[in-house]
PDB file of C-alpha atoms in Angstrom:
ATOM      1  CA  UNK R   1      -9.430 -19.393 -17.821  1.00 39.00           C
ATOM      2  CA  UNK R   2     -12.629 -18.871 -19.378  1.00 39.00           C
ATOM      3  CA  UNK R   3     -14.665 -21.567 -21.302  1.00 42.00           C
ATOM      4  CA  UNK R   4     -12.998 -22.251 -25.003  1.00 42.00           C
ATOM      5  CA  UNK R   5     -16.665 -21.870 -26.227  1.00 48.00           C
ATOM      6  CA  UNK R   6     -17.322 -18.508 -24.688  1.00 50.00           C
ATOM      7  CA  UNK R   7     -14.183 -16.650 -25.664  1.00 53.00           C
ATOM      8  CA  UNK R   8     -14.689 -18.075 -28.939  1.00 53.00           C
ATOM      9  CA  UNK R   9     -18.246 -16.304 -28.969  1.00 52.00           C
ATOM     10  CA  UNK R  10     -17.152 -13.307 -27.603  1.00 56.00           C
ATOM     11  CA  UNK R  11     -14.313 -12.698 -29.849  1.00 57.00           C
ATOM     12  CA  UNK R  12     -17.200 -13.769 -33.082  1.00 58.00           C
ATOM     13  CA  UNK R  13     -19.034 -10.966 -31.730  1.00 61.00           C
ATOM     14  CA  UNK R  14     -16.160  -8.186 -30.782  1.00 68.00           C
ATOM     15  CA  UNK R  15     -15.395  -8.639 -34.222  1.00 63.00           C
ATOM     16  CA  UNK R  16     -18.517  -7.635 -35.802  1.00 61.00           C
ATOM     17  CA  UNK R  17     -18.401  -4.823 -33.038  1.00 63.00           C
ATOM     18  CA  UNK R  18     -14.795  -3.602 -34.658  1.00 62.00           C
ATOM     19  CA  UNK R  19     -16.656  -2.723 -37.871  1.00 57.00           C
ATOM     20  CA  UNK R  20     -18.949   0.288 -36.298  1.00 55.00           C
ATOM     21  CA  UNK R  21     -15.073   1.655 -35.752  1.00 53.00           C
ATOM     22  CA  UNK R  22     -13.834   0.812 -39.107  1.00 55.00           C
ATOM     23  CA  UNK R  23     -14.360   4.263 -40.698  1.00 41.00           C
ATOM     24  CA  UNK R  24     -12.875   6.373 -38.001  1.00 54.00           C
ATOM     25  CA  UNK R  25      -9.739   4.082 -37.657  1.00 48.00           C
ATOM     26  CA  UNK R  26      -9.407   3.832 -42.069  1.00 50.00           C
ATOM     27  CA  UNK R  27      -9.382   7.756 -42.197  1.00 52.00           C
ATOM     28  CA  UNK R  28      -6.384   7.604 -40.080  1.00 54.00           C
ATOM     29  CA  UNK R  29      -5.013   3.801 -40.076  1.00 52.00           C
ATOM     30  CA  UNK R  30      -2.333   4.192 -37.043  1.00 82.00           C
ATOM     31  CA  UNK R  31      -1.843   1.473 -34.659  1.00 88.00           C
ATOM     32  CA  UNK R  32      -2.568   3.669 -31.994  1.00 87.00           C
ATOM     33  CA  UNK R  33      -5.954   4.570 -33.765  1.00 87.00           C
ATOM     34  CA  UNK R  34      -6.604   0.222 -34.064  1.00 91.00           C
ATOM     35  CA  UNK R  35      -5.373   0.062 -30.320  1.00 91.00           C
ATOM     36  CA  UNK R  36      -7.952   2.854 -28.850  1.00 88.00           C
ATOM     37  CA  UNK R  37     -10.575   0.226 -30.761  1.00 89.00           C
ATOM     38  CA  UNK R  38      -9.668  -2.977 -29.436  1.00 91.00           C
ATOM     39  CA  UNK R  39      -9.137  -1.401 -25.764  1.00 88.00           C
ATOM     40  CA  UNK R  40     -12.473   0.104 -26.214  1.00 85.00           C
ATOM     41  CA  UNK R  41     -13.895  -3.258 -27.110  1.00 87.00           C
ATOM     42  CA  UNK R  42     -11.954  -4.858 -24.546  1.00 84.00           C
ATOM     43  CA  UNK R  43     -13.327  -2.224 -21.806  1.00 78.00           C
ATOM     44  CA  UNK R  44     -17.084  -2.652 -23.379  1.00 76.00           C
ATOM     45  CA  UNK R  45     -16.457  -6.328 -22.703  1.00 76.00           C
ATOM     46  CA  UNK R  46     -16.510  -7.543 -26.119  1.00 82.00           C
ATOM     47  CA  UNK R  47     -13.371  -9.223 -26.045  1.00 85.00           C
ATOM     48  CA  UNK R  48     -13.079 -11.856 -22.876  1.00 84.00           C
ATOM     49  CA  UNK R  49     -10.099 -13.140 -20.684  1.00 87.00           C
ATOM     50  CA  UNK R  50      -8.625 -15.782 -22.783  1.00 88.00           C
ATOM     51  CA  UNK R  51     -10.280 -14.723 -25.902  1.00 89.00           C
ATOM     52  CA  UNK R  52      -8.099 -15.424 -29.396  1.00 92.00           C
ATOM     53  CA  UNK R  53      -7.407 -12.065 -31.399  1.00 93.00           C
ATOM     54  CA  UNK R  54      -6.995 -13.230 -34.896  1.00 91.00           C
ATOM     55  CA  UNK R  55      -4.505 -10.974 -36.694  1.00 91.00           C
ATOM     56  CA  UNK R  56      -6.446 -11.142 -40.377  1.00 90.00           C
ATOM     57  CA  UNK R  57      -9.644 -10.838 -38.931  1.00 92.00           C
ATOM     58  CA  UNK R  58      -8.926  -7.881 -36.829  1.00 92.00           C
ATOM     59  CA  UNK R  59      -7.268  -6.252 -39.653  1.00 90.00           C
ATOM     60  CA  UNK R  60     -10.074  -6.945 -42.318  1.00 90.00           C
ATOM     61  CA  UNK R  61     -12.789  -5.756 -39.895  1.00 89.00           C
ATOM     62  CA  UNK R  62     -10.847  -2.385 -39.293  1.00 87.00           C
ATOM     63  CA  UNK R  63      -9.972  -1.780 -43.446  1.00 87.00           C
ATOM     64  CA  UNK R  64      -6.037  -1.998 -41.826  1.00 88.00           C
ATOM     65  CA  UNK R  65      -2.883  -4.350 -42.586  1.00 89.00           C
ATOM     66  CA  UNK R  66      -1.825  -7.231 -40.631  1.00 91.00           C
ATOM     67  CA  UNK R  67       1.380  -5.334 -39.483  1.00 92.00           C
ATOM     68  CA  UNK R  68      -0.898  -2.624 -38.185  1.00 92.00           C
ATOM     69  CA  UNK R  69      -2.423  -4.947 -36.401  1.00 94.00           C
ATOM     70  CA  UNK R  70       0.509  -6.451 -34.890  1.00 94.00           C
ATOM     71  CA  UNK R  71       2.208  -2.967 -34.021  1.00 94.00           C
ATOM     72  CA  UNK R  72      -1.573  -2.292 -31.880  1.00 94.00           C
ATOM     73  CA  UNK R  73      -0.977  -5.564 -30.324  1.00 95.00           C
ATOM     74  CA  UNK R  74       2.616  -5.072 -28.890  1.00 94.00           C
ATOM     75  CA  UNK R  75       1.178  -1.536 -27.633  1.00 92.00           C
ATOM     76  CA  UNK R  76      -1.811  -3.259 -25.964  1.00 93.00           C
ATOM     77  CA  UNK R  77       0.518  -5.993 -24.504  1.00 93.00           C
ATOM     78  CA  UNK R  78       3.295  -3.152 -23.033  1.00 91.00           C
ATOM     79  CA  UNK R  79      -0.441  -2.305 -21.182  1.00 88.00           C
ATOM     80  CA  UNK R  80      -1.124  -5.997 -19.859  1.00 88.00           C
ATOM     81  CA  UNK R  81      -4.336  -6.281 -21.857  1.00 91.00           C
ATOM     82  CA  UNK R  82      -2.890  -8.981 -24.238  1.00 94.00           C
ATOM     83  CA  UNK R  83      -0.067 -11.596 -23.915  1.00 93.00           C
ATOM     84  CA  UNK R  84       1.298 -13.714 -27.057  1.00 93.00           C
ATOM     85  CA  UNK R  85       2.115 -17.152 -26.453  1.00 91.00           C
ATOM     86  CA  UNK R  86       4.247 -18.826 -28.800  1.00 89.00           C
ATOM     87  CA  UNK R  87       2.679 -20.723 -31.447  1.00 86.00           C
ATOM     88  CA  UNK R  88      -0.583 -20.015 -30.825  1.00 91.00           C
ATOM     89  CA  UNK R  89      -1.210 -15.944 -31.010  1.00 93.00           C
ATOM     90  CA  UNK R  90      -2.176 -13.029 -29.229  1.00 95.00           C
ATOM     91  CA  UNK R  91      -4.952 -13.392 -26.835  1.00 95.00           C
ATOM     92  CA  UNK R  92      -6.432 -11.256 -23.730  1.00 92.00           C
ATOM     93  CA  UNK R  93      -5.132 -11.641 -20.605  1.00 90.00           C
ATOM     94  CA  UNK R  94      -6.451 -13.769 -17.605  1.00 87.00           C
ATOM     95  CA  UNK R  95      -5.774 -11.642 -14.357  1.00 87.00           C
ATOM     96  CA  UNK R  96      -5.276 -13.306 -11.369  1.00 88.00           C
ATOM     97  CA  UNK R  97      -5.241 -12.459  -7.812  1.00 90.00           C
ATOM     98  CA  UNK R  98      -1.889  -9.762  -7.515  1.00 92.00           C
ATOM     99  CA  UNK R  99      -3.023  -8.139 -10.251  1.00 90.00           C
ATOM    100  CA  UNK R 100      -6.370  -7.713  -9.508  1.00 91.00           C
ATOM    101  CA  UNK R 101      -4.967  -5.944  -5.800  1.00 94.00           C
ATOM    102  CA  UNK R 102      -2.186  -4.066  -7.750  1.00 94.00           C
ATOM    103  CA  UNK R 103      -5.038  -2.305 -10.091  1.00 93.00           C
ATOM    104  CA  UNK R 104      -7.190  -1.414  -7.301  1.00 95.00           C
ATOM    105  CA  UNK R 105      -4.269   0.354  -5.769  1.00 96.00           C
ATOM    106  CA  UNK R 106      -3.716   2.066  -8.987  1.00 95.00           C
ATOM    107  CA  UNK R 107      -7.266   3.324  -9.256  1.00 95.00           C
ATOM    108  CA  UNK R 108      -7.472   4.525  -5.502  1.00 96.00           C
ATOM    109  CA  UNK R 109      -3.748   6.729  -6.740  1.00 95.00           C
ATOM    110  CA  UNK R 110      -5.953   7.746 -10.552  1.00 95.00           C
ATOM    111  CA  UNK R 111      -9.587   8.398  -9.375  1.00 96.00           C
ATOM    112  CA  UNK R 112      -9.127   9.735  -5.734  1.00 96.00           C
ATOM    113  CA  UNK R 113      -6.074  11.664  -6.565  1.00 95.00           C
ATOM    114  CA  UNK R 114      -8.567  13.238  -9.730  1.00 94.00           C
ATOM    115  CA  UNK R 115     -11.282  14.395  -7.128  1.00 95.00           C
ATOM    116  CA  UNK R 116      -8.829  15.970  -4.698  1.00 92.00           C
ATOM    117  CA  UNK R 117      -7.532  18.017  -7.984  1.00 90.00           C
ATOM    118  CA  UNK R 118      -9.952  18.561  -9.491  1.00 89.00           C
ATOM    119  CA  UNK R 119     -10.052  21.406 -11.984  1.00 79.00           C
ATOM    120  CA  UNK R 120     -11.809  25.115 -10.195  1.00 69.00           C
ATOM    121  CA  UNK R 121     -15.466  25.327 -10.715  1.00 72.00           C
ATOM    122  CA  UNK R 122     -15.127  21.437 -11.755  1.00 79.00           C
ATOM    123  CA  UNK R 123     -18.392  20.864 -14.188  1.00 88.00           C
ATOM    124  CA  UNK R 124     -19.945  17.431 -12.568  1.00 92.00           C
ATOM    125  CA  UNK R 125     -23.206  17.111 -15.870  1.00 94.00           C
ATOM    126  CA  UNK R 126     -20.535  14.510 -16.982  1.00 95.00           C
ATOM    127  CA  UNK R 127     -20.633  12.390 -14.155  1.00 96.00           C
ATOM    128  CA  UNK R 128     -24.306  13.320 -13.254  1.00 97.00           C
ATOM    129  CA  UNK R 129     -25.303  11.821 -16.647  1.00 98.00           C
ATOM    130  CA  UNK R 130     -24.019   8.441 -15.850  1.00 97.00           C
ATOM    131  CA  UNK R 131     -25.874   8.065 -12.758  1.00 98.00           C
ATOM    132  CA  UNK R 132     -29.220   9.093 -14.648  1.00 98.00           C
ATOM    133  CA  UNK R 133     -27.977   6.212 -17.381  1.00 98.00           C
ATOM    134  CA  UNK R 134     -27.583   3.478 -14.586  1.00 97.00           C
ATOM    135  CA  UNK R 135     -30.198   4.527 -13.009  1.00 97.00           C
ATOM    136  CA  UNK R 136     -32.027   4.221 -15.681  1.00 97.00           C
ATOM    137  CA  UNK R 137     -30.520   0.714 -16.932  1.00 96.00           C
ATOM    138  CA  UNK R 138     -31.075  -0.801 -13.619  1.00 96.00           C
ATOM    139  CA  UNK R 139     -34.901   0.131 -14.057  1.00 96.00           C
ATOM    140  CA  UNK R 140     -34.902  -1.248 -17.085  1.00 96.00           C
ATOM    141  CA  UNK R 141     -33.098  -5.332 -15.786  1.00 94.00           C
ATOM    142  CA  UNK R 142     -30.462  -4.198 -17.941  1.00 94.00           C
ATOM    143  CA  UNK R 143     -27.120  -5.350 -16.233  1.00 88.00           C
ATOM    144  CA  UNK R 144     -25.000  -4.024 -19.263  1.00 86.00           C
ATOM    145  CA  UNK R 145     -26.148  -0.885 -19.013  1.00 92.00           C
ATOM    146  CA  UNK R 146     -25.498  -0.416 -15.955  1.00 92.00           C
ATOM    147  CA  UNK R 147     -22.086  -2.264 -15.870  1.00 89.00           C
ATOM    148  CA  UNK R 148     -21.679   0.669 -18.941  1.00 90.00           C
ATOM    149  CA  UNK R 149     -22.802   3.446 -16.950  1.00 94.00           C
ATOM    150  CA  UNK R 150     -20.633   2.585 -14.072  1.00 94.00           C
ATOM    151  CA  UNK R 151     -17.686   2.503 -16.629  1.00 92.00           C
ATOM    152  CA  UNK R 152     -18.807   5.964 -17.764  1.00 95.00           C
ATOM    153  CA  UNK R 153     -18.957   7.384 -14.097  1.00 97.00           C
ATOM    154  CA  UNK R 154     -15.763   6.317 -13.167  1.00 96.00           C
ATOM    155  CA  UNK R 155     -14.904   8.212 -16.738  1.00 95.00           C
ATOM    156  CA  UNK R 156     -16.124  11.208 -15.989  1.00 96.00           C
ATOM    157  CA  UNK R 157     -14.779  11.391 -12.149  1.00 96.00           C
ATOM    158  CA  UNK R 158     -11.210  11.323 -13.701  1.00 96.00           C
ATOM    159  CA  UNK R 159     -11.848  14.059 -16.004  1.00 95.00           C
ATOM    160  CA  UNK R 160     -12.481  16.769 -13.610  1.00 94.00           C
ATOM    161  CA  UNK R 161      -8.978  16.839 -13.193  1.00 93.00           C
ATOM    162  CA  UNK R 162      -8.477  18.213 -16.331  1.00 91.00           C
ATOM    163  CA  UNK R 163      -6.104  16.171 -17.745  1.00 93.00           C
ATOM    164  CA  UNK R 164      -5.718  14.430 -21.200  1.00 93.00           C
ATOM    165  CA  UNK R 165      -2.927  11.739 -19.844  1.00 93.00           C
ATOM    166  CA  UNK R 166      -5.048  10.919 -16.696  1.00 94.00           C
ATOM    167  CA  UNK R 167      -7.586  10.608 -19.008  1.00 93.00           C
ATOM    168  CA  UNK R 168      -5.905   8.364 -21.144  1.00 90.00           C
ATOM    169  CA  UNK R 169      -4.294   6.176 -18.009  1.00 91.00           C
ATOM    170  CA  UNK R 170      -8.435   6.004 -17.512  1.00 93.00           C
ATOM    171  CA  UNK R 171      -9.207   4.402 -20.372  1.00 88.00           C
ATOM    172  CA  UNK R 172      -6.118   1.674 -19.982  1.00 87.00           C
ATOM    173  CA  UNK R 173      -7.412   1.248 -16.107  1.00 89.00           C
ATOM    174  CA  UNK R 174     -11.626   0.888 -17.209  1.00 87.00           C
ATOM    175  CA  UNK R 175      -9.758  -2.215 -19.887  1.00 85.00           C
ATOM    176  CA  UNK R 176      -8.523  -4.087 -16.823  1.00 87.00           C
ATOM    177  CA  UNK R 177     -11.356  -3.354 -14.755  1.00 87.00           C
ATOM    178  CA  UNK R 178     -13.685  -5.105 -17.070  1.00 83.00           C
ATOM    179  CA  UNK R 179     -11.041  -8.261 -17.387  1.00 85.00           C
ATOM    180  CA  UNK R 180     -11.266  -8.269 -13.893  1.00 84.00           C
ATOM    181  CA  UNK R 181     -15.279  -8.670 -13.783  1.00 80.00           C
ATOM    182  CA  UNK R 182     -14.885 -11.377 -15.870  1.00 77.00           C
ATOM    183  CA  UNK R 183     -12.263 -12.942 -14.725  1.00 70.00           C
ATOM    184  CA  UNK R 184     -13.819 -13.097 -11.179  1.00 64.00           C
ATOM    185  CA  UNK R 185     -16.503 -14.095 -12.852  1.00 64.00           C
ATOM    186  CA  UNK R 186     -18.674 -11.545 -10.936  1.00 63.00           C
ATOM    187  CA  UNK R 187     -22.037 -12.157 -10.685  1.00 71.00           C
ATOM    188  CA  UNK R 188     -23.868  -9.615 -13.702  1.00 70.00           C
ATOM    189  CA  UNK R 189     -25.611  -7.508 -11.327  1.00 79.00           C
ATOM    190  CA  UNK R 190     -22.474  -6.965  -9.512  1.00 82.00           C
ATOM    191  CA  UNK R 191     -22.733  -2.838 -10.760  1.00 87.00           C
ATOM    192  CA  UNK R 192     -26.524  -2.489  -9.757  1.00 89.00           C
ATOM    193  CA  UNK R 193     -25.310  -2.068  -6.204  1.00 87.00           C
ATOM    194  CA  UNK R 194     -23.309   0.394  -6.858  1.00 93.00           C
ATOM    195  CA  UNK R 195     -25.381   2.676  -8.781  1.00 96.00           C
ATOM    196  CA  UNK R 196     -27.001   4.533  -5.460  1.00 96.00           C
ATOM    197  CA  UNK R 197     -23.026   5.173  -3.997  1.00 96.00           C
ATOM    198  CA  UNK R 198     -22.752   6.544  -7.381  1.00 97.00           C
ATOM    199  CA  UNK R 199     -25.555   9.011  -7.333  1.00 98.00           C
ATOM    200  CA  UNK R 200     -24.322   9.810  -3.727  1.00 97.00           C
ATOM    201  CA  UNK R 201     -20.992  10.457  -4.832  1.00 96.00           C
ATOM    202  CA  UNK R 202     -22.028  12.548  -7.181  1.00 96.00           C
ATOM    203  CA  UNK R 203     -24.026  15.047  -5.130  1.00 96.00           C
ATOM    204  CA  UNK R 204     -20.882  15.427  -3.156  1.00 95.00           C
ATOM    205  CA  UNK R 205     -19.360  17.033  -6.295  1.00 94.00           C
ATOM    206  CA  UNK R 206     -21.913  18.820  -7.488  1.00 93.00           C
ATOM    207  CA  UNK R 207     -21.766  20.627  -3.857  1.00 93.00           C
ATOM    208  CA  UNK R 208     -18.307  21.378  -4.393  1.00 91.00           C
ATOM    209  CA  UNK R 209     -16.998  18.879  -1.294  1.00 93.00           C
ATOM    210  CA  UNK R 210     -14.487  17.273  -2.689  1.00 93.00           C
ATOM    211  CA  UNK R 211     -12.699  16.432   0.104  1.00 94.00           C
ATOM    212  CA  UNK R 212     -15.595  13.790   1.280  1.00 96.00           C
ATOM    213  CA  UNK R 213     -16.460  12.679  -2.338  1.00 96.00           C
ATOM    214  CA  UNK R 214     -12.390  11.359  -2.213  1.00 96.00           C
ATOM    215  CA  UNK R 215     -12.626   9.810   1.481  1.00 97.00           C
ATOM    216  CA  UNK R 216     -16.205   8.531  -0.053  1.00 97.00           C
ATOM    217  CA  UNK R 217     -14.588   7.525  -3.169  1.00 97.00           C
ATOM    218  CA  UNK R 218     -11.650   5.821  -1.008  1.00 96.00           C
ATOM    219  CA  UNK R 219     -14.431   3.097   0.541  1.00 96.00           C
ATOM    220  CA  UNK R 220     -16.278   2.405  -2.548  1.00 95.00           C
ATOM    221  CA  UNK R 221     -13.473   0.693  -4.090  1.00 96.00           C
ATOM    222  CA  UNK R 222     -12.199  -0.808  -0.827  1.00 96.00           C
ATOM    223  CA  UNK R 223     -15.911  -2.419  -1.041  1.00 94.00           C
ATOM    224  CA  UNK R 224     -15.454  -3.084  -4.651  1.00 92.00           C
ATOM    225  CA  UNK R 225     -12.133  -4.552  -4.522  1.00 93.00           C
ATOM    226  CA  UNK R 226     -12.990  -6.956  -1.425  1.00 92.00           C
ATOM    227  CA  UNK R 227     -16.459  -8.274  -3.130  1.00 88.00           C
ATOM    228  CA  UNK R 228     -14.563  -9.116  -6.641  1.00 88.00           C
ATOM    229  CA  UNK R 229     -11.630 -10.581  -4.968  1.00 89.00           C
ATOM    230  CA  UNK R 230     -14.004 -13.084  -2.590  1.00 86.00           C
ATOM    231  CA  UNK R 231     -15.870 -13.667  -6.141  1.00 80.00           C
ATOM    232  CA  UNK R 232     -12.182 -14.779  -7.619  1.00 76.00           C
ATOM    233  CA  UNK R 233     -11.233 -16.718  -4.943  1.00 68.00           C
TER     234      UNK R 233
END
């Protein structure tokens, strides 16, 4: 598990984060609405592994009650993004070594299975965008950015398929991914490297060959998934 210290800080900071989403979860105050905002901050890596989420907090930062709260938290924890332990409260999970394998073969199913059906006369400026954004972040030294772009990529890819619940199984899967970084404890320019088989991966779509951007798409995250699992281990 992460350092005390550091979750602590990164929760301090997730939570002044939750108030740019404040207005757009108060004009509809679901827990679905106060789930999409902690998975986004969770996916943004705001929240850490092993970071505390403190019910009141949460709840005051969003305008939303405490039960609200709790209902986003049992839908979050039905996703394996946050696990309650008795007497102590809800906090985000700390993904070890099966589970890091088991979402890797999930994404390989989500994002591989998206290129190959892909929507006709697929529009790529999504995708394409991203790559100009980490390309851009990596020129700037700015690992965020790029781990952000690369988050936005991988976005975009499953969108061509057209399809509001891939989309949405998207969102869950970028969540873990970003536990995953951290829990590996990846080193912060892990994305930078990644950012040229993005571009190239890209092109392939833009040219319509969407058979090779899958089979390309199929050994980028066998590389991914064997470079975070040796920085786990």
């Amino acid at each position: 598990m992460l350092e005390i210290g550091k979750a602590k800080e990164s929760a301090s900071g997730a939570l002044a984060a939750l108030g740019q989403a404040r207005i757009r979860v108060v004009a509809q105050p679901t827990a679905a609405r106060v789930a999409d905002a902690l998975r986004e901050q969770i996916s943004a890596g705001q929240f850490l592994p092993g970071s505390r989420l403190p019910e009141e907090a949460i709840g005051e930062a969003l305008g939303v009650s405490r039960n609200t709260v709790r209902e986003a938290f049992i839908e979050l924890g039905a996703e394996r993004l946050l696990v309650r332990a008795p007497n102590r409260g809800v906090f985000v999970v700390v993904l070890d070594e099966p589970a890091i394998r088991d979402i890797y073969r999930a994404r390989r199913i989500l994002e591989v299975g998206a290129i190959r059906y892909a929507v006709a006369g697929l529009d790529a400026t999504g995708a394409r965008a991203a790559v100009t954004e980490g390309q851009r972040a990596r020129a700037a030294d700015d690992s965020a950015g790029v781990a952000n772009a690369n988050q936005h990529f991988h976005r975009a890819v499953v969108a061509l398929a057209g399809s509001a619940r891939l989309d949405r199984l998207m969102a869950h899967m970028l969540a873990e991914m970003r536990l995953v970084f951290h829990t590996a404890r990846a080193n912060p320019r892990f994305y930078e490297a990644f950012v040229d088989d993005n571009d190239a991966l890209c092109t392939l779509l833009e040219q319509g060959r969407l058979e090779d951007a899958a089979a390309a798409m199929e050994d980028y995250l066998a590389r991914s998934e064997r470079e975070v699992l040796r920085a786990a281990g």
